[in-house]
Short mmCIF file of C-alpha atoms and ligand atoms in Angstrom, two decimals:
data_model
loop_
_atom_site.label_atom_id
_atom_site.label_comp_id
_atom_site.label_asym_id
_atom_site.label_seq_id
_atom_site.Cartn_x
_atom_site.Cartn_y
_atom_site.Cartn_z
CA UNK A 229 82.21 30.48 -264.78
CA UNK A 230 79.57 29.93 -267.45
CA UNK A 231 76.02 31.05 -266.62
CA UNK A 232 74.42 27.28 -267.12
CA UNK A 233 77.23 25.52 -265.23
CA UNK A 234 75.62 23.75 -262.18
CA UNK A 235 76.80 22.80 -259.45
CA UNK A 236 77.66 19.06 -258.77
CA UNK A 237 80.29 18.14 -255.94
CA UNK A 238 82.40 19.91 -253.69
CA UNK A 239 85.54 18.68 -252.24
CA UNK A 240 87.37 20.28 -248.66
CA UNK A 241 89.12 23.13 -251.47
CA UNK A 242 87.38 22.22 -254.62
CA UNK A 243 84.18 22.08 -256.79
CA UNK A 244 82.57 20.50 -259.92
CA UNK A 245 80.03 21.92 -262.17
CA UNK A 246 78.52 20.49 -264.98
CA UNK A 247 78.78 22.34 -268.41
CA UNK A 248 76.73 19.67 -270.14
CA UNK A 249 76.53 15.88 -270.48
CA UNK A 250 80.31 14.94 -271.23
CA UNK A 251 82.06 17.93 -269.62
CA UNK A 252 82.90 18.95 -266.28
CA UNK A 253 84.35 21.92 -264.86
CA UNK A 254 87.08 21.48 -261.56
CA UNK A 255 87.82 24.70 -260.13
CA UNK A 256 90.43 24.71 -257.39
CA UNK A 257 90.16 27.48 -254.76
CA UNK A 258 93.13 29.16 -252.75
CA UNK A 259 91.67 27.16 -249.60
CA UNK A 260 94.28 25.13 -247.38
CA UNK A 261 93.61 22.31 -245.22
CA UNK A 262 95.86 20.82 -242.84
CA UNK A 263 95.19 18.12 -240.35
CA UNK A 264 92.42 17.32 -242.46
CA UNK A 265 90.35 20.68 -241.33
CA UNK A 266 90.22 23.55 -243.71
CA UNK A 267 91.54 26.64 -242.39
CA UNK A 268 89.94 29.99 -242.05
CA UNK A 269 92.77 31.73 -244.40
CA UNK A 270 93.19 31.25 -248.17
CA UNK A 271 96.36 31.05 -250.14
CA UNK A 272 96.13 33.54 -252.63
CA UNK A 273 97.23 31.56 -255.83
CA UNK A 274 97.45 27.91 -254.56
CA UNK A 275 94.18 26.67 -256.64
CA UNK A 276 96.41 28.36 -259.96
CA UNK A 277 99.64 26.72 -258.92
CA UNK A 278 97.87 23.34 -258.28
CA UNK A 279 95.76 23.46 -261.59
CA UNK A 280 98.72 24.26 -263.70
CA UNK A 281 100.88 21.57 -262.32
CA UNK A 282 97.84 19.03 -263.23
CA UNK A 283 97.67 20.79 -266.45
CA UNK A 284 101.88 20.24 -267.06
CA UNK A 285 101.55 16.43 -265.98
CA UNK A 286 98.57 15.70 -268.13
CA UNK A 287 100.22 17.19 -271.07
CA UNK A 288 103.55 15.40 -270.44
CA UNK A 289 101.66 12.02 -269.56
CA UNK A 290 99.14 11.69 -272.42
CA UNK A 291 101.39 8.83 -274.34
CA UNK A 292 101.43 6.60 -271.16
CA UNK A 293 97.59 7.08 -270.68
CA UNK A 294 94.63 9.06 -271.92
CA UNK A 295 93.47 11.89 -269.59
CA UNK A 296 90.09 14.06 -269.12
CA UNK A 297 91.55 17.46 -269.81
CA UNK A 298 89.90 19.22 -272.42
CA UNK A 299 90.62 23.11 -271.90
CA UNK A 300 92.76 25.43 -268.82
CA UNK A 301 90.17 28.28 -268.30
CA UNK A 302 91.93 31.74 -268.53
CA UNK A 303 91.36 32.00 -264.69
CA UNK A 304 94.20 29.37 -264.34
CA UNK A 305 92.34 27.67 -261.35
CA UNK A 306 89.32 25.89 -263.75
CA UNK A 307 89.84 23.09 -265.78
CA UNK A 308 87.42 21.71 -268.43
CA UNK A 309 87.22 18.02 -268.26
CA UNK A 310 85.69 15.00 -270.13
CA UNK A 311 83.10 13.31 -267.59
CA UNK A 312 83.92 9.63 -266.81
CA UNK A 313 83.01 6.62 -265.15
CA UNK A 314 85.26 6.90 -262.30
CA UNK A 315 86.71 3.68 -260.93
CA UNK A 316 85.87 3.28 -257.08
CA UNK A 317 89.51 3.09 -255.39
CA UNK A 318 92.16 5.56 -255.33
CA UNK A 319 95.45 4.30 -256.95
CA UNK A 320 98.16 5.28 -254.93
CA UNK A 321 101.47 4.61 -255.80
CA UNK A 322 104.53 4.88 -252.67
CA UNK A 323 107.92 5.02 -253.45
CA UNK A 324 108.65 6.12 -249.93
CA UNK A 325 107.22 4.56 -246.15
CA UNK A 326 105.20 7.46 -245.14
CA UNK A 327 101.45 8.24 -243.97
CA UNK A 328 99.40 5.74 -243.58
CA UNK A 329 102.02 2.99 -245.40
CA UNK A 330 104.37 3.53 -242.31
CA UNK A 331 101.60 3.05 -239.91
CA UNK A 332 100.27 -0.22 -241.22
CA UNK A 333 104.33 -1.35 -241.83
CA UNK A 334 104.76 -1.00 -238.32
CA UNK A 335 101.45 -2.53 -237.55
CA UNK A 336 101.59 -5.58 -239.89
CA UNK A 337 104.96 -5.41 -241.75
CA UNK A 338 102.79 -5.23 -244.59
CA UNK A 339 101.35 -2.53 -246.85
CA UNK A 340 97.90 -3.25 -248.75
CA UNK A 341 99.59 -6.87 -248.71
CA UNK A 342 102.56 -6.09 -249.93
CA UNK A 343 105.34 -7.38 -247.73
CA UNK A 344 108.37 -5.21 -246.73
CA UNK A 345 111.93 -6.32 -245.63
CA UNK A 346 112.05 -5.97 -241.73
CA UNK A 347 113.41 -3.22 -240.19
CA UNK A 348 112.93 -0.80 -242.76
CA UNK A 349 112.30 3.16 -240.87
CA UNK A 350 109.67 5.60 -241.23
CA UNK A 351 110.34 7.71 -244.74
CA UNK A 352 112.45 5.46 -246.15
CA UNK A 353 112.72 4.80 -249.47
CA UNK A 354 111.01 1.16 -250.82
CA UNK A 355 113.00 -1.25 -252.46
CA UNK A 356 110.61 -0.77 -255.33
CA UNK A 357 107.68 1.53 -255.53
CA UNK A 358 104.17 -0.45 -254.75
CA UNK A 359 100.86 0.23 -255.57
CA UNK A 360 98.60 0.63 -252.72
CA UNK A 361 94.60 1.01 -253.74
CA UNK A 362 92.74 2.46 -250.88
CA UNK A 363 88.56 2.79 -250.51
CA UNK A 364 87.05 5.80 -251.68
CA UNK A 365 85.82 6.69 -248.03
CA UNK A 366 82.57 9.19 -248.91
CA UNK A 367 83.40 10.93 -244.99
CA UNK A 368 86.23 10.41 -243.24
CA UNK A 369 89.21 8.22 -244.20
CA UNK A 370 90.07 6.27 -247.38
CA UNK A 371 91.51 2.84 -245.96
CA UNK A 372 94.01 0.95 -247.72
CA UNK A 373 93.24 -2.54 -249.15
CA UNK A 374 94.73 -5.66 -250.71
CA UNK A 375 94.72 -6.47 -254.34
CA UNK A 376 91.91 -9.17 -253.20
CA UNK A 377 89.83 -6.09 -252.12
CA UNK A 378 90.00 -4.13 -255.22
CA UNK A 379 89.85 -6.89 -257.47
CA UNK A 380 86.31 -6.96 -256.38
CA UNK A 381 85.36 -3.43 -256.77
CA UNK A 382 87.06 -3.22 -260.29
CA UNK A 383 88.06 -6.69 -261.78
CA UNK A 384 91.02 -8.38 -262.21
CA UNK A 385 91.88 -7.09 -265.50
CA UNK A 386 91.58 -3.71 -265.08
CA UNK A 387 93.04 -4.04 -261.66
CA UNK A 388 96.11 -5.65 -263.50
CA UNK A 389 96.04 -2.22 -265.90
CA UNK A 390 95.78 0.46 -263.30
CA UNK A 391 98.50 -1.02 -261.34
CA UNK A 392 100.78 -1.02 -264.12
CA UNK A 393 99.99 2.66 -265.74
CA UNK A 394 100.25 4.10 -262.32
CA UNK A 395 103.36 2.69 -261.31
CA UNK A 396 104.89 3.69 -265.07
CA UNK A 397 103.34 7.26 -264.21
CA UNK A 398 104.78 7.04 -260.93
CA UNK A 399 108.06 6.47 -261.93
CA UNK A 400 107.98 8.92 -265.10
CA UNK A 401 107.09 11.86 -262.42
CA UNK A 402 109.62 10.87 -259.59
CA UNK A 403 112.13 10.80 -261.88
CA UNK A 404 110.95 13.82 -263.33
CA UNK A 405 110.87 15.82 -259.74
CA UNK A 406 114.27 14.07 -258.86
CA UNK A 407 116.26 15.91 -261.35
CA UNK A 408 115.14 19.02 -259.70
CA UNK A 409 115.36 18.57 -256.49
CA UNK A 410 112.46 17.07 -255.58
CA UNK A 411 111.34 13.63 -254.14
CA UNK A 412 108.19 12.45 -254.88
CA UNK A 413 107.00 10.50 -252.02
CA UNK A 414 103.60 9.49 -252.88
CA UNK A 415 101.16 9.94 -255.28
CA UNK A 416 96.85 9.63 -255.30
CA UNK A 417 95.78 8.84 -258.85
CA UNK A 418 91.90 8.80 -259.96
CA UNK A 419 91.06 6.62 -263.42
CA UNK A 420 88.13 6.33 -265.31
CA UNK A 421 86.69 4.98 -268.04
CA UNK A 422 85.20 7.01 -271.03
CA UNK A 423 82.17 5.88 -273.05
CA UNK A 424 84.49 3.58 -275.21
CA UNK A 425 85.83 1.63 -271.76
CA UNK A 426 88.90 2.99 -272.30
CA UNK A 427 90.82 3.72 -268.80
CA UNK A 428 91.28 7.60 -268.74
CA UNK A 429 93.36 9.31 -266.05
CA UNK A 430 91.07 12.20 -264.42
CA UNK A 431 90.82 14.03 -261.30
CA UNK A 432 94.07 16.65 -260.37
CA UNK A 433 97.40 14.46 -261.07
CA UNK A 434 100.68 15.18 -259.30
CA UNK A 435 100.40 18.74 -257.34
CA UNK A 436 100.66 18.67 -253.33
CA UNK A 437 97.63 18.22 -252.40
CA UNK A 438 97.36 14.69 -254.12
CA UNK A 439 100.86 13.88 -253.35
CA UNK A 440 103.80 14.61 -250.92
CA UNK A 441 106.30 16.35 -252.35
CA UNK A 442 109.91 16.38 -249.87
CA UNK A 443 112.32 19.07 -250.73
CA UNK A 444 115.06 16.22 -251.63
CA UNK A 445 118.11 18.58 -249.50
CA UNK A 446 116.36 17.83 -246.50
CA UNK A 447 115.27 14.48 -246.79
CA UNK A 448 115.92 12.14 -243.96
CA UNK A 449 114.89 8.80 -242.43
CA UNK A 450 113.13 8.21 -239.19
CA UNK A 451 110.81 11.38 -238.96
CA UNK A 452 108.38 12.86 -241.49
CA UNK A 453 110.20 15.05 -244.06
CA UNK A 454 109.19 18.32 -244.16
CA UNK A 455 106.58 18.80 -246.51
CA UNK A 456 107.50 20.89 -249.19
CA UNK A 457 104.19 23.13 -249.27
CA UNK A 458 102.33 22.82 -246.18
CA UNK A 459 105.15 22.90 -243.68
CA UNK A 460 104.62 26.50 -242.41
CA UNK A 461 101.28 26.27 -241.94
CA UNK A 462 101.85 22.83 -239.94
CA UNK A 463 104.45 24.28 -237.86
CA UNK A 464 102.02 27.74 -237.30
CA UNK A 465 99.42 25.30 -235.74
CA UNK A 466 101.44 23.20 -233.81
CA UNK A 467 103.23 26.49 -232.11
CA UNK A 468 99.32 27.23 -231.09
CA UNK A 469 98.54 23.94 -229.41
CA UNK A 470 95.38 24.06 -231.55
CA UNK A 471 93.27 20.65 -231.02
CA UNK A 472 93.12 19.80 -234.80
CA UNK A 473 89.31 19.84 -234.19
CA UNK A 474 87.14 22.39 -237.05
CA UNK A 475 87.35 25.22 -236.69
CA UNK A 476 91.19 26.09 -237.46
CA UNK A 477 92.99 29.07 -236.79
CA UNK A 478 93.35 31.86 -239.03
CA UNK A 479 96.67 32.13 -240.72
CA UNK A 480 99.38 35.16 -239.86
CA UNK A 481 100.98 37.04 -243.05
CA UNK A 482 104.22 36.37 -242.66
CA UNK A 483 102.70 32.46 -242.60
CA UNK A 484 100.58 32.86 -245.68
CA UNK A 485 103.43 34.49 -247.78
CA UNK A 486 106.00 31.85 -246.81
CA UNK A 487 103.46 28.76 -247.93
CA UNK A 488 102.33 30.97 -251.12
CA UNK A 489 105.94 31.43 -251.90
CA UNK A 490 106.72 27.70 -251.30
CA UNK A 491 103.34 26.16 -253.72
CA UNK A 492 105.14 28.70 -256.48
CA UNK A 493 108.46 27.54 -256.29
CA UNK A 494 107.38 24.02 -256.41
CA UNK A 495 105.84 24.89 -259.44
CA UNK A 496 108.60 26.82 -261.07
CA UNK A 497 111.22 23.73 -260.25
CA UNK A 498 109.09 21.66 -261.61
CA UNK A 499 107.89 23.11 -265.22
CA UNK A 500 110.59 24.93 -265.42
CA UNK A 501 108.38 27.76 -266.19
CA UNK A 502 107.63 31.42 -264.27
CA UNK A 503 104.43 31.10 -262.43
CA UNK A 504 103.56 34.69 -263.41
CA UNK A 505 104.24 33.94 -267.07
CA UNK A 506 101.58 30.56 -266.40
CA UNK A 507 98.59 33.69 -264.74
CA UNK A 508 99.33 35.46 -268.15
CA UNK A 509 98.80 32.29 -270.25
CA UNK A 510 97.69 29.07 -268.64
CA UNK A 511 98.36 27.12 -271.68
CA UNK A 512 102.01 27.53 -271.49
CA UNK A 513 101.61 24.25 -269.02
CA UNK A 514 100.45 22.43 -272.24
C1 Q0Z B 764 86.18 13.80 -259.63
C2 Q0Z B 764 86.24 15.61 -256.74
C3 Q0Z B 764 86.39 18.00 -256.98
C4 Q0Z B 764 84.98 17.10 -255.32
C5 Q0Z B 764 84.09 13.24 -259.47
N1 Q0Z B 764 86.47 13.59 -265.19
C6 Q0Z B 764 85.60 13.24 -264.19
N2 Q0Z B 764 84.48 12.58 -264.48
C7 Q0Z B 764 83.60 12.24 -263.51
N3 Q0Z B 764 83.80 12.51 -262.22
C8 Q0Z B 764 84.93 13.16 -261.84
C9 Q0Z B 764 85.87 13.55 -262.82
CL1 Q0Z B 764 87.30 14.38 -262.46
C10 Q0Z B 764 85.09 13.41 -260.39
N4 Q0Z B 764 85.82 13.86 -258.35
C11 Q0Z B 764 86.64 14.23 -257.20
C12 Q0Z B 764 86.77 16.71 -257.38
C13 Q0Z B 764 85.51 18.20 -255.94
C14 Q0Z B 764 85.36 15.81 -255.72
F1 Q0Z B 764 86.88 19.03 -257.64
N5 Q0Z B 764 84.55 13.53 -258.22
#
C-alpha cells in the first residue's frame, strides 16, 4: 500500500484508503463472514479471487455503464478506484425468490412492491427478474423498499436509470454464469455519480460476497440452494450448534481448503481463466 494512503472506511472484510482527492483504494482481505459475524479464520486467497472477478465484470460491462476502476494493484486483492458520489440505496436485482425477497413474498406476496403470482416457492425462479432497492442500513440490516421510497432518496429520473442499467447488467451476467454452470441468484449493485453527474457503477460487482451464486446442478425449489462458496463453512457451524452470536468459531483445514478451493473454481468457470495465471498477472481479468 502506498505510504500516504489513509485510511477511510472499513467494511466486515474490507477497507478504503484514500490515495488523493479522486482516487480510492479497496483492498479485500481473505476474511469470511457467515451469519453476518466474521469468523476467526481467513481464506487464504478469497480477497484475490473476489477482486479479480470485480475486475473481469467491470471490464466486460464498461459499454452498458461507466465504472470506477482505474488500476488492479499487483497484490491482486487492491483495486484503484475513481471516488464518487455514491447514490444512497443498494440496487439489487433478483432473478430468483431467495433471502430476504422470499421472506417478505411470504409475508406480503410482494417484493419492494412488486407483486408476484401466488404460490410461487422459496428459490424459485421469477417470471422476470425485478429490481429491489434496499436502505443503506449504516449497522445492522439494509431493508428493502418500494420505488416510492427510493424515488425520494434519489429522484425519479435517476431512479428510472438505475433500474434499467442494473437489470441489463443483471441479465448480461446471469446469462453469462448460466452458460457455465452457474445461476446467478441475486446481485447487490452500488452506483455513483462522477463530477460530470454521470451514473458510474462502483463498489465490488458480481463476486459472492455481493451476490449468490447456486452451483446450477444442484439447484432446486423449496429450500435454499447451496451456496456455491460459503456452503462448507455454513455447514461447519451448523454441525457446532454455534449461536451465530460474535465471536465465531475458528475454521478446521480440511474446512478452509474446501471453501478456498470452491471461491477458485468459481472464478476459473467464470473467466475462463487459471486463478494462478490471474496471482501472476492481475490484469489478465481486463
Ligand atoms: C464504497 C465500502 C469497502 C467499506 C464507499 N468509488 C467509490 N467512491 C466513493 N465511495 C465508495 C466508492 Cl467504491 C465507497 N463503499 C463501500 C467498501 C469498505 C465500505 F471496501 N463505501
Amino acid at each position: 500500500m502506498p505510504e500516504a494512503a489513509t485510511h477511510v472506511a472499513s467494511g466486515k472484510v474490507r477497507e478504503i484508503y484514500a490515495l488523493d482527492d479522486e482516487r480510492l483504494l479497496l483492498v479485500a482481505s481473505d476474511r469470511i463472514s457467515t451469519f453476518d459475524v466474521v469468523l476467526p479464520t481467513d481464506i487464504p486467497d478469497k480477497g484475490r479471487v473476489l477482486t479479480g472477478l470485480s475486475g473481469f465484470w467491470f471490464a466486460r460491462t464498461r459499454d452498458l455503464v461507466p465504472n470506477h476502476l482505474l488500476a488492479l494493484h499487483a497484490d491482486g486483492r487492491s483495486t484503484e478506484c475513481r471516488r464518487l458520489e455514491m447514490l444512497p440505496i443498494e440496487c439489487v436485482v433478483r432473478g430468483y425468490l431467495s433471502g430476504s425477497g422470499w421472506k417478505d413474498y411470504v409475508a406480503t406476496g410482494e417484493v419492494c412492491g412488486h407483486r408476484l403470482p401466488e404460490g410461487l416457492s422459496e428459490s424459485e425462479r421469477l417470471p422476470a427478474p425485478i429490481f429491489t432497492p434496499a436502505t443503506k442500513a449504516q449497522t445492522g440490516h439494509d431493508e428493502n423498499i418500494d420505488r416510492a421510497a427510493a424515488v425520494e432518496l434519489v429522484g425519479e429520473e435517476r431512479y428510472d436509470e438505475v433500474e434499467r442499467i442494473a437489470l441489463q447488467l443483471y441479465a448480461f451476467v446471469s446469462d453469462y454464469a448460466r452458460a457455465r454452470g452457474i445461476i446467478l441468484a441475486d446481485t447487490k449493485l452500488e452506483f455513483g455519480l462522477d463530477e460530470q453527474g454521470r451514473l458510474v457503477l462502483g463498489d465490488e460487482a458480481f463476486t459472492p460476497d455481493s451476490s449468490r451464486f447456486w452451483p446450477a446442478d444442484e439447484y432446486r425449489t423449496g429450500s435454499t440452494p447451496p451456496s456455491f462458496d460459503k456452503q462448507f463453512v455454513r455447514d461447519y457451524c451448523e454441525s457446532l450448534g454455534w449461536d451465530k452470536t460474535a465471536p465465531g468459531p475458528e475454521l478446521p483445514a480440511d474446512v478452509v481448503d474446501g471453501t478456498r478451493a470452491r471461491y477458485v473454481e468459481a472464478f476459473e468457470r467464470l473467466t475462463g481463466l487459471a486463478f494462478a495465471d490471474y496471482v501472476a498477472r492481475p490484469e489478465i481479468v481486463l
